[in-house]
Coordinates of C-alpha atoms in Angstrom, one line a residue:
Chain A
M1 CA -19.7 -57.5 153.1
T2 CA -20.8 -61.1 153.2
E3 CA -23.2 -62.3 150.6
I4 CA -26.2 -63.9 152.2
L5 CA -28.3 -64.5 149.1
S6 CA -26.9 -64.9 145.6
V7 CA -29.2 -65.6 142.7
S8 CA -27.8 -66.2 139.2
K9 CA -29.4 -66.6 135.8
L10 CA -32.8 -67.3 137.4
N11 CA -35.5 -68.0 134.8
K12 CA -39.2 -68.9 135.2
K13 CA -42.0 -69.0 132.7
F14 CA -45.7 -69.6 133.3
G15 CA -47.0 -70.8 129.9
G16 CA -45.8 -68.2 127.5
V17 CA -45.3 -65.5 130.1
T18 CA -41.8 -64.9 131.4
V19 CA -41.9 -63.9 135.1
A20 CA -38.2 -64.2 135.9
N21 CA -35.8 -63.4 133.1
D22 CA -32.2 -64.1 133.7
I23 CA -32.2 -62.5 137.1
D24 CA -28.8 -62.0 138.8
F25 CA -29.2 -60.6 142.3
T26 CA -27.0 -60.4 145.3
L27 CA -28.0 -59.5 148.8
H28 CA -25.5 -58.6 151.5
A29 CA -25.8 -59.7 155.1
G30 CA -27.1 -57.0 157.5
T31 CA -28.7 -54.8 154.8
M32 CA -32.3 -53.7 154.4
H33 CA -33.0 -54.1 150.8
C34 CA -36.3 -53.2 148.9
L35 CA -37.6 -54.6 145.7
I36 CA -39.8 -52.2 143.8
G37 CA -41.5 -52.2 140.4
P38 CA -44.8 -51.9 138.6
N39 CA -47.5 -54.5 139.1
G40 CA -46.7 -57.7 137.3
A41 CA -43.0 -57.0 137.3
G42 CA -42.4 -60.4 139.0
K43 CA -41.6 -59.3 142.5
S44 CA -43.8 -61.7 144.4
T45 CA -42.9 -64.5 142.0
F46 CA -39.2 -63.8 142.7
F47 CA -40.0 -64.2 146.4
R48 CA -41.8 -67.5 145.7
L49 CA -38.8 -68.7 143.8
I50 CA -36.5 -67.9 146.7
L51 CA -38.9 -69.6 149.1
G52 CA -39.2 -72.7 146.9
E53 CA -42.9 -72.4 146.2
H54 CA -42.1 -72.2 142.5
A55 CA -39.3 -74.2 141.0
P56 CA -37.2 -72.2 138.5
D57 CA -36.8 -73.4 134.9
S58 CA -33.1 -72.6 135.2
G59 CA -30.6 -70.8 137.4
T60 CA -29.3 -71.2 140.9
I61 CA -30.1 -69.7 144.3
L62 CA -27.3 -69.8 146.9
F63 CA -28.2 -69.0 150.6
R64 CA -25.2 -68.4 152.8
G65 CA -23.0 -70.1 150.2
A66 CA -25.1 -73.3 149.9
D67 CA -27.2 -74.2 146.9
I68 CA -30.9 -74.3 147.9
T69 CA -32.4 -74.2 144.4
R70 CA -33.9 -77.7 144.7
L71 CA -34.7 -77.7 148.4
R72 CA -38.3 -77.8 149.6
S73 CA -39.8 -74.7 151.3
F74 CA -39.6 -76.0 154.9
E75 CA -36.0 -77.0 154.4
R76 CA -35.1 -73.4 153.3
I77 CA -37.0 -72.1 156.3
R78 CA -34.9 -74.3 158.6
R79 CA -31.8 -72.9 157.1
G80 CA -32.7 -69.4 158.1
I81 CA -35.1 -67.8 155.6
S82 CA -38.4 -66.5 156.8
V83 CA -41.3 -64.8 155.2
K84 CA -44.2 -62.5 155.8
F85 CA -46.8 -62.8 153.0
Q86 CA -48.7 -59.9 151.3
V87 CA -52.0 -61.3 152.6
P88 CA -51.4 -62.0 156.3
G89 CA -50.5 -65.6 156.6
I90 CA -51.7 -66.3 160.1
F91 CA -53.9 -68.9 161.8
K92 CA -57.0 -66.9 162.1
A93 CA -59.0 -69.3 164.3
L94 CA -56.1 -69.5 166.9
S95 CA -55.2 -66.9 169.5
V96 CA -52.2 -64.6 169.2
R97 CA -50.4 -66.8 171.8
Q98 CA -51.2 -70.0 169.9
N99 CA -50.0 -68.5 166.6
L100 CA -46.7 -67.6 168.3
D101 CA -46.5 -71.0 170.1
V102 CA -46.7 -72.8 166.8
A103 CA -44.1 -70.5 165.3
F104 CA -41.6 -71.0 168.1
Q105 CA -42.2 -74.5 169.4
H106 CA -39.9 -75.9 166.7
H107 CA -36.9 -75.2 168.9
L108 CA -38.3 -73.9 172.2
H109 CA -40.2 -75.6 175.0
G110 CA -41.7 -74.8 178.4
H111 CA -40.3 -71.7 180.0
N112 CA -38.1 -70.8 177.0
L113 CA -41.1 -70.8 174.8
S114 CA -43.3 -68.8 177.1
S115 CA -40.6 -66.1 177.8
T116 CA -39.9 -65.8 174.0
V117 CA -43.6 -65.4 173.2
K118 CA -43.8 -62.7 175.9
R119 CA -40.9 -60.8 174.4
V120 CA -42.3 -61.0 170.9
V121 CA -45.8 -60.0 172.0
E122 CA -44.2 -56.9 173.6
F123 CA -42.1 -56.3 170.5
T124 CA -45.2 -56.4 168.2
N125 CA -47.3 -54.3 170.5
L126 CA -49.9 -57.1 171.0
E127 CA -49.8 -57.4 174.8
A128 CA -53.5 -56.6 175.1
E129 CA -54.5 -59.1 172.4
V130 CA -52.6 -62.2 173.5
E131 CA -55.7 -64.3 173.9
T132 CA -57.6 -62.7 171.0
P133 CA -58.3 -64.9 168.0
A134 CA -55.9 -63.7 165.3
G135 CA -58.7 -63.2 162.9
A136 CA -60.2 -60.6 165.1
L137 CA -57.1 -58.3 165.1
S138 CA -57.0 -55.2 162.9
H139 CA -55.2 -55.6 159.6
G140 CA -52.1 -53.8 160.9
Q141 CA -52.0 -56.0 164.0
Q142 CA -52.3 -59.1 161.8
Q143 CA -49.3 -57.9 159.8
W144 CA -47.3 -57.4 163.0
L145 CA -48.3 -60.8 164.3
E146 CA -47.0 -62.3 161.2
I147 CA -43.7 -60.5 161.5
G148 CA -43.5 -61.8 165.0
M149 CA -44.2 -65.3 163.8
A150 CA -41.6 -64.9 161.0
V151 CA -39.0 -64.0 163.6
G152 CA -39.8 -67.2 165.5
V153 CA -37.8 -69.4 163.2
E154 CA -34.7 -67.4 164.1
P155 CA -34.1 -66.2 160.5
T156 CA -31.0 -64.6 159.2
L157 CA -33.0 -63.4 156.1
L158 CA -36.5 -62.1 156.4
L159 CA -38.6 -61.7 153.3
L160 CA -41.5 -59.2 153.5
D161 CA -44.0 -59.0 150.8
E162 CA -45.7 -55.6 151.1
P163 CA -45.4 -55.4 154.9
T164 CA -47.4 -52.1 155.1
A165 CA -50.1 -52.9 152.6
G166 CA -53.4 -51.6 154.1
M167 CA -51.8 -50.0 157.1
S168 CA -52.5 -46.5 158.4
P169 CA -49.6 -43.9 158.3
D170 CA -49.0 -44.5 162.0
E171 CA -49.0 -48.3 161.7
T172 CA -46.6 -47.9 158.7
R173 CA -44.2 -45.8 160.7
K174 CA -44.2 -48.2 163.6
T175 CA -43.7 -51.1 161.2
G176 CA -40.6 -49.3 159.9
E177 CA -39.3 -48.9 163.4
M178 CA -39.9 -52.6 164.0
L179 CA -38.0 -53.6 160.9
H180 CA -35.0 -51.3 161.9
D181 CA -35.0 -53.0 165.3
L182 CA -35.0 -56.5 163.7
N183 CA -32.2 -55.4 161.4
Q184 CA -30.1 -54.1 164.3
R185 CA -30.6 -57.6 165.9
G186 CA -28.8 -59.1 162.9
I187 CA -31.6 -60.0 160.5
T188 CA -31.1 -59.1 156.9
I189 CA -34.3 -57.8 155.3
L190 CA -35.5 -58.0 151.8
A191 CA -38.9 -56.3 151.2
V192 CA -41.3 -55.9 148.3
E193 CA -42.9 -52.5 148.7
H194 CA -44.9 -50.0 146.8
D195 CA -45.0 -47.2 149.3
M196 CA -41.9 -45.1 148.4
A197 CA -42.0 -43.1 151.6
F198 CA -41.7 -46.4 153.5
V199 CA -38.9 -47.5 151.1
E200 CA -37.1 -44.3 151.9
Q201 CA -37.6 -45.0 155.7
I202 CA -36.1 -48.5 155.7
A203 CA -34.0 -49.3 152.6
T204 CA -30.3 -49.0 152.3
Q205 CA -30.4 -50.6 148.8
V206 CA -33.2 -50.8 146.2
T207 CA -33.6 -53.0 143.2
V208 CA -36.2 -52.3 140.5
L209 CA -37.8 -55.2 138.7
H210 CA -39.5 -54.7 135.3
F211 CA -41.0 -57.5 133.2
G212 CA -39.1 -60.1 135.2
R213 CA -35.7 -58.4 134.7
I214 CA -33.5 -56.4 137.0
F215 CA -34.0 -52.9 135.6
A216 CA -31.9 -50.8 138.1
E217 CA -30.1 -51.1 141.4
G218 CA -28.7 -48.6 143.8
T219 CA -29.3 -46.5 146.8
I220 CA -32.7 -44.9 147.3
A221 CA -31.3 -41.6 146.1
E222 CA -29.9 -43.1 143.0
I223 CA -33.1 -44.9 142.2
I224 CA -35.3 -41.9 142.7
D225 CA -33.1 -39.9 140.3
H226 CA -32.9 -42.7 137.8
P227 CA -34.8 -41.4 134.7
G228 CA -35.8 -44.9 133.5
V229 CA -37.3 -45.7 136.9
Q230 CA -39.2 -42.5 136.9
E231 CA -40.5 -43.3 133.5
I232 CA -41.7 -46.9 134.2
Y233 CA -42.6 -46.7 137.9
L234 CA -42.4 -43.4 139.7
G235 CA -44.8 -41.5 137.5
G236 CA -42.4 -40.1 134.8
S237 CA -40.9 -36.7 134.5
D238 CA -42.4 -33.7 132.8
E239 CA -39.2 -33.0 130.9
Chain B
M1 CA -54.4 -47.3 167.5
D2 CA -53.0 -45.8 170.7
R3 CA -49.8 -47.8 171.1
P4 CA -46.5 -47.0 172.6
D5 CA -43.6 -47.0 170.1
T6 CA -41.8 -50.2 169.6
P7 CA -39.4 -50.6 172.4
H8 CA -35.8 -51.5 171.4
T9 CA -33.6 -53.4 173.8
D10 CA -30.5 -55.5 173.2
E11 CA -32.3 -58.4 174.7
P12 CA -32.6 -61.2 172.1
L13 CA -36.2 -61.8 171.0
V14 CA -35.7 -65.6 171.0
A15 CA -34.7 -66.8 174.4
E16 CA -31.5 -68.7 175.0
T17 CA -32.4 -72.4 175.5
Q18 CA -32.2 -73.4 179.1
M19 CA -32.7 -76.8 180.6
E20 CA -36.3 -77.7 181.3
R21 CA -36.7 -78.4 185.0
R22 CA -40.0 -80.3 184.8
S23 CA -40.0 -84.1 184.2
A24 CA -41.3 -85.5 181.0
L25 CA -44.2 -87.1 182.9
A26 CA -45.2 -83.7 184.4
I27 CA -45.0 -82.0 181.0
W28 CA -47.3 -84.7 179.4
I29 CA -49.8 -84.6 182.3
S30 CA -50.0 -80.8 182.0
R31 CA -51.0 -81.3 178.4
L32 CA -54.3 -82.9 179.5
E33 CA -55.4 -79.3 179.3
G34 CA -54.5 -76.9 176.5
P35 CA -55.5 -74.8 173.6
Q36 CA -56.7 -77.7 171.4
T37 CA -59.2 -79.3 173.8
M38 CA -62.2 -77.9 175.5
G39 CA -62.6 -78.4 179.2
R40 CA -60.2 -77.3 181.9
G41 CA -60.1 -76.7 185.6
P42 CA -61.6 -78.5 188.6
V43 CA -65.2 -78.2 187.5
F44 CA -64.5 -80.0 184.2
W45 CA -62.4 -82.7 185.7
A46 CA -64.8 -83.3 188.6
T47 CA -67.6 -83.7 186.0
A48 CA -65.4 -86.0 183.9
A49 CA -64.7 -88.1 187.0
L50 CA -68.4 -88.3 187.8
V51 CA -69.2 -89.5 184.3
V52 CA -66.5 -92.2 184.5
L53 CA -67.8 -93.2 188.0
A54 CA -71.3 -93.4 186.6
A55 CA -70.0 -95.6 183.8
I56 CA -68.3 -97.8 186.3
L57 CA -71.4 -98.2 188.4
Y58 CA -73.7 -98.6 185.3
P59 CA -73.5 -102.5 185.1
L60 CA -74.6 -102.8 188.7
F61 CA -77.9 -101.2 187.8
S62 CA -78.5 -102.5 184.4
N63 CA -79.1 -105.8 182.6
P64 CA -76.4 -107.8 180.8
F65 CA -77.8 -107.1 177.3
A66 CA -77.7 -103.3 177.9
V67 CA -74.2 -103.5 179.2
G68 CA -73.1 -105.6 176.2
N69 CA -74.8 -103.1 174.0
S70 CA -72.9 -100.2 175.6
A71 CA -69.7 -102.1 175.0
Y72 CA -70.7 -102.2 171.4
F73 CA -71.1 -98.4 171.3
M74 CA -67.7 -98.0 172.8
V75 CA -66.1 -100.2 170.2
W76 CA -66.9 -97.5 167.6
T77 CA -65.6 -94.5 169.5
F78 CA -61.9 -95.2 168.6
M79 CA -62.6 -94.9 164.9
A80 CA -64.6 -91.7 165.6
M81 CA -61.8 -90.1 167.6
G82 CA -59.3 -91.1 164.9
L83 CA -61.5 -89.4 162.3
G84 CA -61.7 -86.4 164.6
V85 CA -57.9 -86.1 164.6
V86 CA -57.7 -86.5 160.8
W87 CA -60.7 -84.4 159.8
G88 CA -61.4 -82.0 162.7
Y89 CA -57.8 -81.3 163.8
T90 CA -55.8 -81.8 160.5
G91 CA -58.5 -80.7 158.1
A92 CA -58.4 -83.7 155.8
L93 CA -61.9 -85.2 155.4
S94 CA -61.4 -88.9 155.1
F95 CA -64.4 -90.8 153.8
G96 CA -62.7 -94.2 154.1
Q97 CA -61.8 -94.8 157.7
T98 CA -63.7 -98.0 157.3
A99 CA -61.0 -99.4 155.0
F100 CA -58.6 -99.5 158.0
F101 CA -61.5 -100.7 160.2
G102 CA -62.2 -103.6 157.8
L103 CA -58.5 -104.5 157.2
A104 CA -57.8 -104.7 160.9
G105 CA -61.1 -106.6 161.5
Y106 CA -60.2 -109.2 159.0
A107 CA -56.6 -109.3 160.2
Y108 CA -57.8 -110.1 163.7
G109 CA -60.0 -112.9 162.4
V110 CA -57.2 -114.4 160.2
L111 CA -54.7 -114.3 163.0
T112 CA -56.9 -115.7 165.8
I113 CA -58.5 -118.4 163.7
N114 CA -55.0 -119.6 162.7
F115 CA -53.2 -119.2 166.1
G116 CA -56.1 -119.5 168.6
A117 CA -56.6 -117.6 171.8
A118 CA -54.1 -119.4 174.1
Y119 CA -51.3 -117.5 176.0
G120 CA -53.0 -114.1 175.4
F121 CA -52.6 -114.3 171.7
T122 CA -55.8 -112.4 171.0
W123 CA -54.1 -109.3 172.5
I124 CA -51.1 -109.8 170.2
A125 CA -53.5 -110.2 167.3
L126 CA -55.3 -107.0 168.4
A127 CA -51.9 -105.1 168.4
I128 CA -50.9 -106.5 165.1
S129 CA -54.2 -105.6 163.5
V130 CA -54.0 -102.1 164.9
A131 CA -50.5 -101.8 163.5
L132 CA -51.7 -103.0 160.1
G133 CA -54.5 -100.5 160.0
G134 CA -52.0 -97.7 160.9
L135 CA -49.4 -98.9 158.4
F136 CA -52.0 -99.2 155.6
A137 CA -53.2 -95.7 156.4
M138 CA -49.6 -94.4 156.4
L139 CA -49.1 -95.9 152.9
I140 CA -52.3 -94.3 151.5
G141 CA -51.5 -91.1 153.4
Y142 CA -48.0 -91.1 151.9
F143 CA -49.3 -91.2 148.3
M144 CA -52.0 -88.7 149.0
F145 CA -50.1 -86.0 151.0
Y146 CA -46.8 -86.4 149.2
G147 CA -48.7 -86.3 146.0
R148 CA -50.2 -83.0 147.2
I149 CA -53.8 -84.3 147.1
K150 CA -56.0 -82.1 149.2
G151 CA -59.5 -80.9 149.9
V152 CA -62.4 -82.9 148.5
F153 CA -60.0 -85.2 146.6
V154 CA -58.8 -86.7 149.9
G155 CA -62.5 -87.8 150.5
I156 CA -62.7 -89.2 147.0
V157 CA -59.5 -91.2 147.2
T158 CA -60.3 -92.6 150.7
L159 CA -63.9 -93.5 149.7
S160 CA -62.5 -95.3 146.6
V161 CA -60.1 -97.3 148.8
T162 CA -62.8 -98.5 151.1
L163 CA -65.2 -99.4 148.3
V164 CA -62.4 -101.2 146.4
L165 CA -61.7 -103.2 149.5
E166 CA -65.4 -104.0 150.1
T167 CA -65.7 -105.1 146.5
F168 CA -62.6 -107.2 146.7
M169 CA -63.6 -108.9 149.9
A170 CA -67.2 -109.6 148.6
Q171 CA -65.8 -111.8 145.8
T172 CA -63.8 -114.0 148.1
A173 CA -66.5 -116.7 148.5
G174 CA -64.6 -119.5 146.8
P175 CA -62.7 -122.1 148.8
Q176 CA -59.5 -120.9 147.3
W177 CA -59.9 -117.6 149.3
R178 CA -58.4 -118.7 152.6
I179 CA -55.4 -117.8 154.6
G180 CA -54.4 -120.8 156.5
E181 CA -57.4 -122.1 158.3
A182 CA -59.3 -118.8 157.9
R183 CA -61.9 -118.7 155.0
L184 CA -62.6 -115.2 153.9
N185 CA -66.1 -116.3 152.8
G186 CA -67.0 -113.5 150.4
F187 CA -70.1 -111.4 151.1
N188 CA -71.2 -113.5 154.0
G189 CA -68.0 -112.6 155.8
M190 CA -65.7 -114.3 158.2
S191 CA -66.8 -115.8 161.5
G192 CA -65.7 -118.1 164.3
M193 CA -62.8 -116.2 165.6
P194 CA -62.3 -116.2 169.4
P195 CA -63.2 -113.1 171.5
L196 CA -60.5 -111.3 173.4
T197 CA -59.2 -113.6 176.1
I198 CA -57.3 -112.8 179.2
P199 CA -54.9 -115.6 180.3
W200 CA -55.7 -116.5 183.9
P201 CA -54.4 -119.3 186.2
G202 CA -56.9 -122.1 186.1
D203 CA -59.3 -120.8 183.5
A204 CA -58.8 -118.0 180.9
I205 CA -61.2 -115.1 181.1
V206 CA -63.1 -114.9 177.8
L207 CA -64.5 -111.5 177.1
Y208 CA -67.8 -112.2 175.5
P209 CA -70.1 -109.2 175.1
G210 CA -71.0 -108.5 178.7
V211 CA -69.7 -106.9 181.9
G212 CA -66.1 -108.0 181.5
L213 CA -65.7 -106.6 178.0
Y214 CA -67.6 -103.5 179.0
Y215 CA -65.0 -102.7 181.7
V216 CA -62.0 -103.4 179.4
L217 CA -63.4 -101.2 176.7
L218 CA -64.3 -98.5 179.2
A219 CA -60.7 -98.5 180.4
M220 CA -59.4 -98.4 176.8
V221 CA -61.8 -95.5 175.9
V222 CA -60.7 -93.4 178.9
L223 CA -57.0 -94.1 178.2
C224 CA -57.3 -93.3 174.5
Y225 CA -59.3 -90.1 175.2
L226 CA -56.7 -88.9 177.8
G227 CA -53.8 -89.9 175.5
L228 CA -55.3 -88.0 172.6
R229 CA -55.9 -84.9 174.8
M230 CA -52.2 -85.0 175.7
L231 CA -51.1 -85.5 172.1
L232 CA -53.3 -82.8 170.7
N233 CA -52.2 -80.3 173.2
A234 CA -48.5 -81.2 172.5
P235 CA -46.5 -79.4 169.8
F236 CA -47.6 -82.2 167.4
G237 CA -51.3 -81.2 167.9
N238 CA -50.5 -77.5 167.5
V239 CA -48.9 -78.2 164.1
L240 CA -51.9 -80.3 163.0
V241 CA -54.3 -77.4 163.8
A242 CA -51.9 -75.0 162.1
I243 CA -51.9 -77.1 158.9
R244 CA -55.7 -77.2 159.0
E245 CA -55.9 -73.4 159.4
N246 CA -53.2 -72.4 156.9
P247 CA -51.0 -75.1 155.4
E248 CA -48.8 -72.7 153.4
R249 CA -47.9 -70.7 156.6
A250 CA -47.3 -73.9 158.5
E251 CA -44.7 -75.0 155.9
M252 CA -43.2 -71.5 156.0
L253 CA -42.6 -71.9 159.7
G254 CA -40.4 -74.9 158.8
Y255 CA -42.8 -77.8 159.2
D256 CA -42.9 -80.6 156.7
T257 CA -46.7 -80.5 156.5
R258 CA -46.8 -83.7 154.3
A259 CA -45.2 -85.7 157.1
Y260 CA -47.5 -84.3 159.8
Q261 CA -50.6 -85.0 157.6
M262 CA -49.3 -88.5 156.9
L263 CA -48.7 -89.2 160.6
S264 CA -52.1 -87.9 161.6
F265 CA -53.7 -90.1 158.9
A266 CA -51.8 -93.1 160.2
L267 CA -53.0 -92.4 163.7
G268 CA -56.5 -92.1 162.5
G269 CA -56.0 -95.4 160.6
A270 CA -54.6 -97.2 163.7
L271 CA -57.6 -96.0 165.8
A272 CA -60.0 -97.1 163.0
G273 CA -58.1 -100.4 163.1
L274 CA -58.6 -100.7 166.8
S275 CA -62.3 -100.3 166.4
G276 CA -62.3 -102.9 163.6
A277 CA -60.4 -105.5 165.5
L278 CA -62.5 -104.9 168.7
Y279 CA -65.7 -105.1 166.6
T280 CA -64.6 -108.5 165.2
A281 CA -63.7 -109.7 168.7
W282 CA -66.9 -108.4 170.1
G283 CA -69.3 -110.0 167.5
Q284 CA -66.9 -112.8 166.3
Y285 CA -67.6 -111.9 162.7
I286 CA -66.7 -109.4 160.1
T287 CA -68.3 -108.8 156.7
P288 CA -67.3 -106.7 153.6
S289 CA -70.3 -104.4 154.2
S290 CA -68.4 -103.0 157.2
M291 CA -66.3 -101.3 154.5
G292 CA -69.3 -100.2 152.3
L293 CA -70.7 -96.9 151.5
T294 CA -73.2 -96.7 154.4
A295 CA -70.6 -97.9 156.9
A296 CA -68.2 -95.3 155.5
A297 CA -70.7 -92.4 155.8
L298 CA -71.8 -93.1 159.4
P299 CA -68.6 -92.1 161.2
I300 CA -68.7 -88.8 159.4
V301 CA -72.2 -88.2 160.8
W302 CA -71.1 -89.1 164.4
V303 CA -68.1 -86.8 164.3
A304 CA -69.9 -83.9 162.5
V305 CA -72.9 -84.0 164.8
G306 CA -70.8 -84.2 168.0
G307 CA -68.1 -81.7 166.9
R308 CA -65.1 -82.6 164.8
R309 CA -62.7 -80.0 166.2
D310 CA -62.8 -81.2 169.8
I311 CA -62.0 -84.7 171.0
T312 CA -64.4 -84.6 173.9
A313 CA -67.3 -83.4 171.7
T314 CA -66.4 -86.2 169.2
L315 CA -66.5 -88.9 171.9
L316 CA -69.7 -87.8 173.5
G317 CA -71.4 -87.1 170.2
T318 CA -70.5 -90.5 168.8
L319 CA -71.9 -92.3 171.8
A320 CA -75.1 -90.2 171.7
V321 CA -75.7 -90.6 167.9
L322 CA -74.9 -94.4 168.1
F323 CA -77.5 -94.7 170.9
A324 CA -80.1 -92.7 169.0
F325 CA -79.4 -94.6 165.7
Q326 CA -79.7 -98.0 167.4
S327 CA -82.9 -96.9 169.2
L328 CA -84.4 -95.8 165.9
T329 CA -83.4 -99.0 164.3
V330 CA -84.5 -101.4 167.0
Y331 CA -87.7 -99.7 168.1
G332 CA -89.6 -99.5 164.9
S333 CA -88.3 -96.8 162.7
Q334 CA -87.2 -98.1 159.3
Y335 CA -85.9 -94.7 158.5
A336 CA -82.9 -94.5 160.8
L337 CA -80.5 -93.7 158.0
I338 CA -82.7 -90.9 156.7
V339 CA -82.9 -89.5 160.2
M340 CA -79.1 -89.7 160.4
G341 CA -78.9 -87.8 157.1
A342 CA -81.3 -85.2 158.3
L343 CA -79.3 -84.8 161.5
L344 CA -76.1 -84.3 159.4
L345 CA -77.9 -81.6 157.4
F346 CA -79.2 -79.9 160.5
T347 CA -75.7 -79.8 162.0
V348 CA -74.0 -78.5 158.9
L349 CA -76.6 -75.8 158.4
L350 CA -77.3 -74.7 161.9
T351 CA -74.4 -75.8 164.2
P352 CA -71.4 -76.4 161.9
D353 CA -69.1 -76.8 164.9
G354 CA -71.3 -79.7 166.1
L355 CA -74.1 -80.0 168.6
I356 CA -72.1 -81.2 171.5
A357 CA -69.2 -78.8 170.9
T358 CA -71.7 -75.9 170.6
A359 CA -73.4 -77.0 173.8
M360 CA -70.1 -77.3 175.6
R361 CA -69.1 -73.8 174.5
W362 CA -72.4 -72.5 175.8
L363 CA -71.9 -74.2 179.1
G364 CA -68.4 -72.9 179.3
R365 CA -69.6 -69.3 178.7
T366 CA -72.5 -69.7 181.1
F367 CA -70.8 -71.4 184.0
G368 CA -67.1 -70.7 183.3
G369 CA -64.3 -73.1 183.7
A370 CA -65.3 -75.5 181.0
K371 CA -64.4 -73.4 178.0
R372 CA -61.4 -73.8 175.8

């Protein structure tokens, strides 16, 4: 399988706190990969390092074989990385249509833009809310809108930071279906998630972060059976 | 939520790019209406046409002083609309648009005092002055936005720039402070530059404050307003609004937000420069106080009271506040500035979107067709 993202010896400290500690991580194209770990494990920071919001102290990040370690965020996005934040990163004062217009107008215009917006509105189940200000949508709909916007930059890698946070079980299930659909369309997905049922629904591979280090990696079954992971994250065993 | 399950098709989400059939002109004209500007449909444009027609007929029913005075009001609208773009649309509160106003005003004076008004040079001087205002704003904007200065610090930096320029120009009284034939003249300011002059066979048309200048400025205001509507409804304007709403998300959609902020600031500087050069041509003088604290604060009052997030509200509000301010000043009240301050407070506390913008929204809801 082709490596789409390759991180090696990535280190980052904030003051005296180490948030990324010699991280070596490889993501293969076409996979749906989840990052899990206790609060403060460094999952969101790892995302921000990949996105260029934080500069690493050392280490390299290769995306599709090219070194992007020193690129600015917007340059990484233009190379095919996209993101959905934990707190919905939408333009709340703008309508759903305007949000999507801004996301897609980078490379689409006129009829191409409007037809793409229509397809994404259908894909995200927001047909009835096209002219609604994004701030008036439910939390789940805001998350879907942001996923739709993230798709607009035609990513090959989609980063999702807790995509189902605050969602109802029904919304969570639909979000899982949406992500499977995007994955079938060729988008590699890397998600930070706490909801293990959701992780089981979507992930082909799981990585566990702990104190800024890779603690364990494997399939969902391997991770659930991992005694150390049970101890630090899944509630421990009674044995 | 009662929603159908997510449909899956093999159709790509992002459409294949096809050739756009409409001409560039048709696309730009269609952008006269759009999500970033209030007012659309036949009712709005018929009303706008009536307002312009009334403005065209106004000199026929008024005295030359009032017409010249109206021209004076229009001079300021460019700076206000520029501040609307920078503050209202991009979200960067600039407290120093007067720096670019003053720079361009002095530039027009220096150029025309040295090179005169023959062969239409006043218009070339006007263009150079506007460009200087825009370039200076781009330079300041580069250091601010590429230096990640944001929020209230943009206001502090820009206010500092205009006050430094005012202080500098105020100490240029000595005879050594001259550029060619143009004496900068310190606190008393520079005077004696020619008004805008249109070359004409036989005798050039000199645009002293009066009917001729009024019509030229009216045409410029209408063109600038329509041009800004098209620009703000274009992808560029959408990105500015996105940056105002959520700069992190805008960058994560692949936009270099620093470059957009800098360009918006340069546009605002060029428009402030246009006001400055026109002001100098109108009154044939420019003084350092045009870059002082009071001068710097007034555009913020105009734009806030009208409505900073809509270019129509900004334009109408500026004209209304200028008229009210001058009436207060001329007809007895010594407290015009205090009234302006109270008006700003009233707006911020009760109608934060601006009086005109709020009224326009109400009209739109009530009668339809005029809402965004």
